[in-house]
Amino acid sequence: MHPAVVATTERIRRRSAPTRQAYLKRLDRLAERPRGSDRMGCANVAHAFAALPAELRDRARLRIVGDILLPEHAAYEAGLRRRIADLGLGDRVTLEPSVPFRELPALYASAHAFLNCTPRHSIDKTTLEALAAGLPAVVTNPAYIEALGEGFAPWCAEGGEPTAIAAAMARLIRVTPGERQALADQFAAVVEARHSLDALVDRLFEIGRAHV
């Protein structure tokens, strides 16, 4: 693992120590809740994949990419693997390790779409990276509609219920190659205009000039 990731993880571990036990208890409670009622994004995505119509599910593959950050998360990962197996998705849904930053463009290029099921709060930069790389995305956080415009609303499964995620996934699987490319171009342009480094610098200069 990259030294910067190791150092960041260690800082998170130290700073979260006072609240870690409460957090782990919450994980345990969520893991015990009935199917589809939790808000643990990866689990809901697995159930959403299972809820796809068979003809779409057979055409798709779900890759969950990324390592756990803390050893305490291992129990959740093991439970997720069991859930995937129980759903009969072992040949269609895979858990894969993180990839180095330099390999992210190739990972995005190999995919048809990107899923992010963080349910609320601020938007996730990984979704913006995927959109900028030309991947249409399905999300559950309504903050993306404000960040990207009302045209993104059909791709937001607000609330994160598996059936809502499945419906958005199905719409995206069914689009034609031309429609998919149009979506990719549309949202890549929005990300570039609103959320790129150049756009940030331009806004900072505007703020600076307004206060001179």
PDB file of C-alpha atoms in Angstrom, residues 13 15-31 40 70 72-73:
ATOM      1  CA  ARG A  13      -7.015   5.449  13.564  1.00  0.00           C
ATOM      2  CA  ARG A  15      -8.190  10.520  15.767  1.00  0.00           C
ATOM      3  CA  SER A  16     -11.103   8.094  15.757  1.00  0.00           C
ATOM      4  CA  ALA A  17      -9.969   6.167  18.831  1.00  0.00           C
ATOM      5  CA  PRO A  18     -12.358   7.936  21.261  1.00  0.00           C
ATOM      6  CA  THR A  19     -15.440   7.087  19.157  1.00  0.00           C
ATOM      7  CA  ARG A  20     -14.321   3.789  17.589  1.00  0.00           C
ATOM      8  CA  GLN A  21     -16.259   1.482  19.903  1.00  0.00           C
ATOM      9  CA  ALA A  22     -19.520   3.342  19.303  1.00  0.00           C
ATOM     10  CA  TYR A  23     -18.865   3.204  15.567  1.00  0.00           C
ATOM     11  CA  LEU A  24     -18.191  -0.550  15.648  1.00  0.00           C
ATOM     12  CA  LYS A  25     -21.366  -1.153  17.637  1.00  0.00           C
ATOM     13  CA  ARG A  26     -23.288   0.752  14.975  1.00  0.00           C
ATOM     14  CA  LEU A  27     -21.758  -1.515  12.311  1.00  0.00           C
ATOM     15  CA  ASP A  28     -22.919  -4.544  14.280  1.00  0.00           C
ATOM     16  CA  ARG A  29     -26.464  -3.153  14.558  1.00  0.00           C
ATOM     17  CA  LEU A  30     -26.606  -2.399  10.834  1.00  0.00           C
ATOM     18  CA  ALA A  31     -25.342  -5.858   9.951  1.00  0.00           C
ATOM     19  CA  MET A  40     -24.250   0.129   4.159  1.00  0.00           C
ATOM     20  CA  LEU A  70      -9.263  -0.724   9.486  1.00  0.00           C
ATOM     21  CA  GLU A  72     -12.178  -3.838  12.585  1.00  0.00           C
ATOM     22  CA  HIS A  73     -13.951  -3.697   9.207  1.00  0.00           C
TER      23      HIS A  73
END
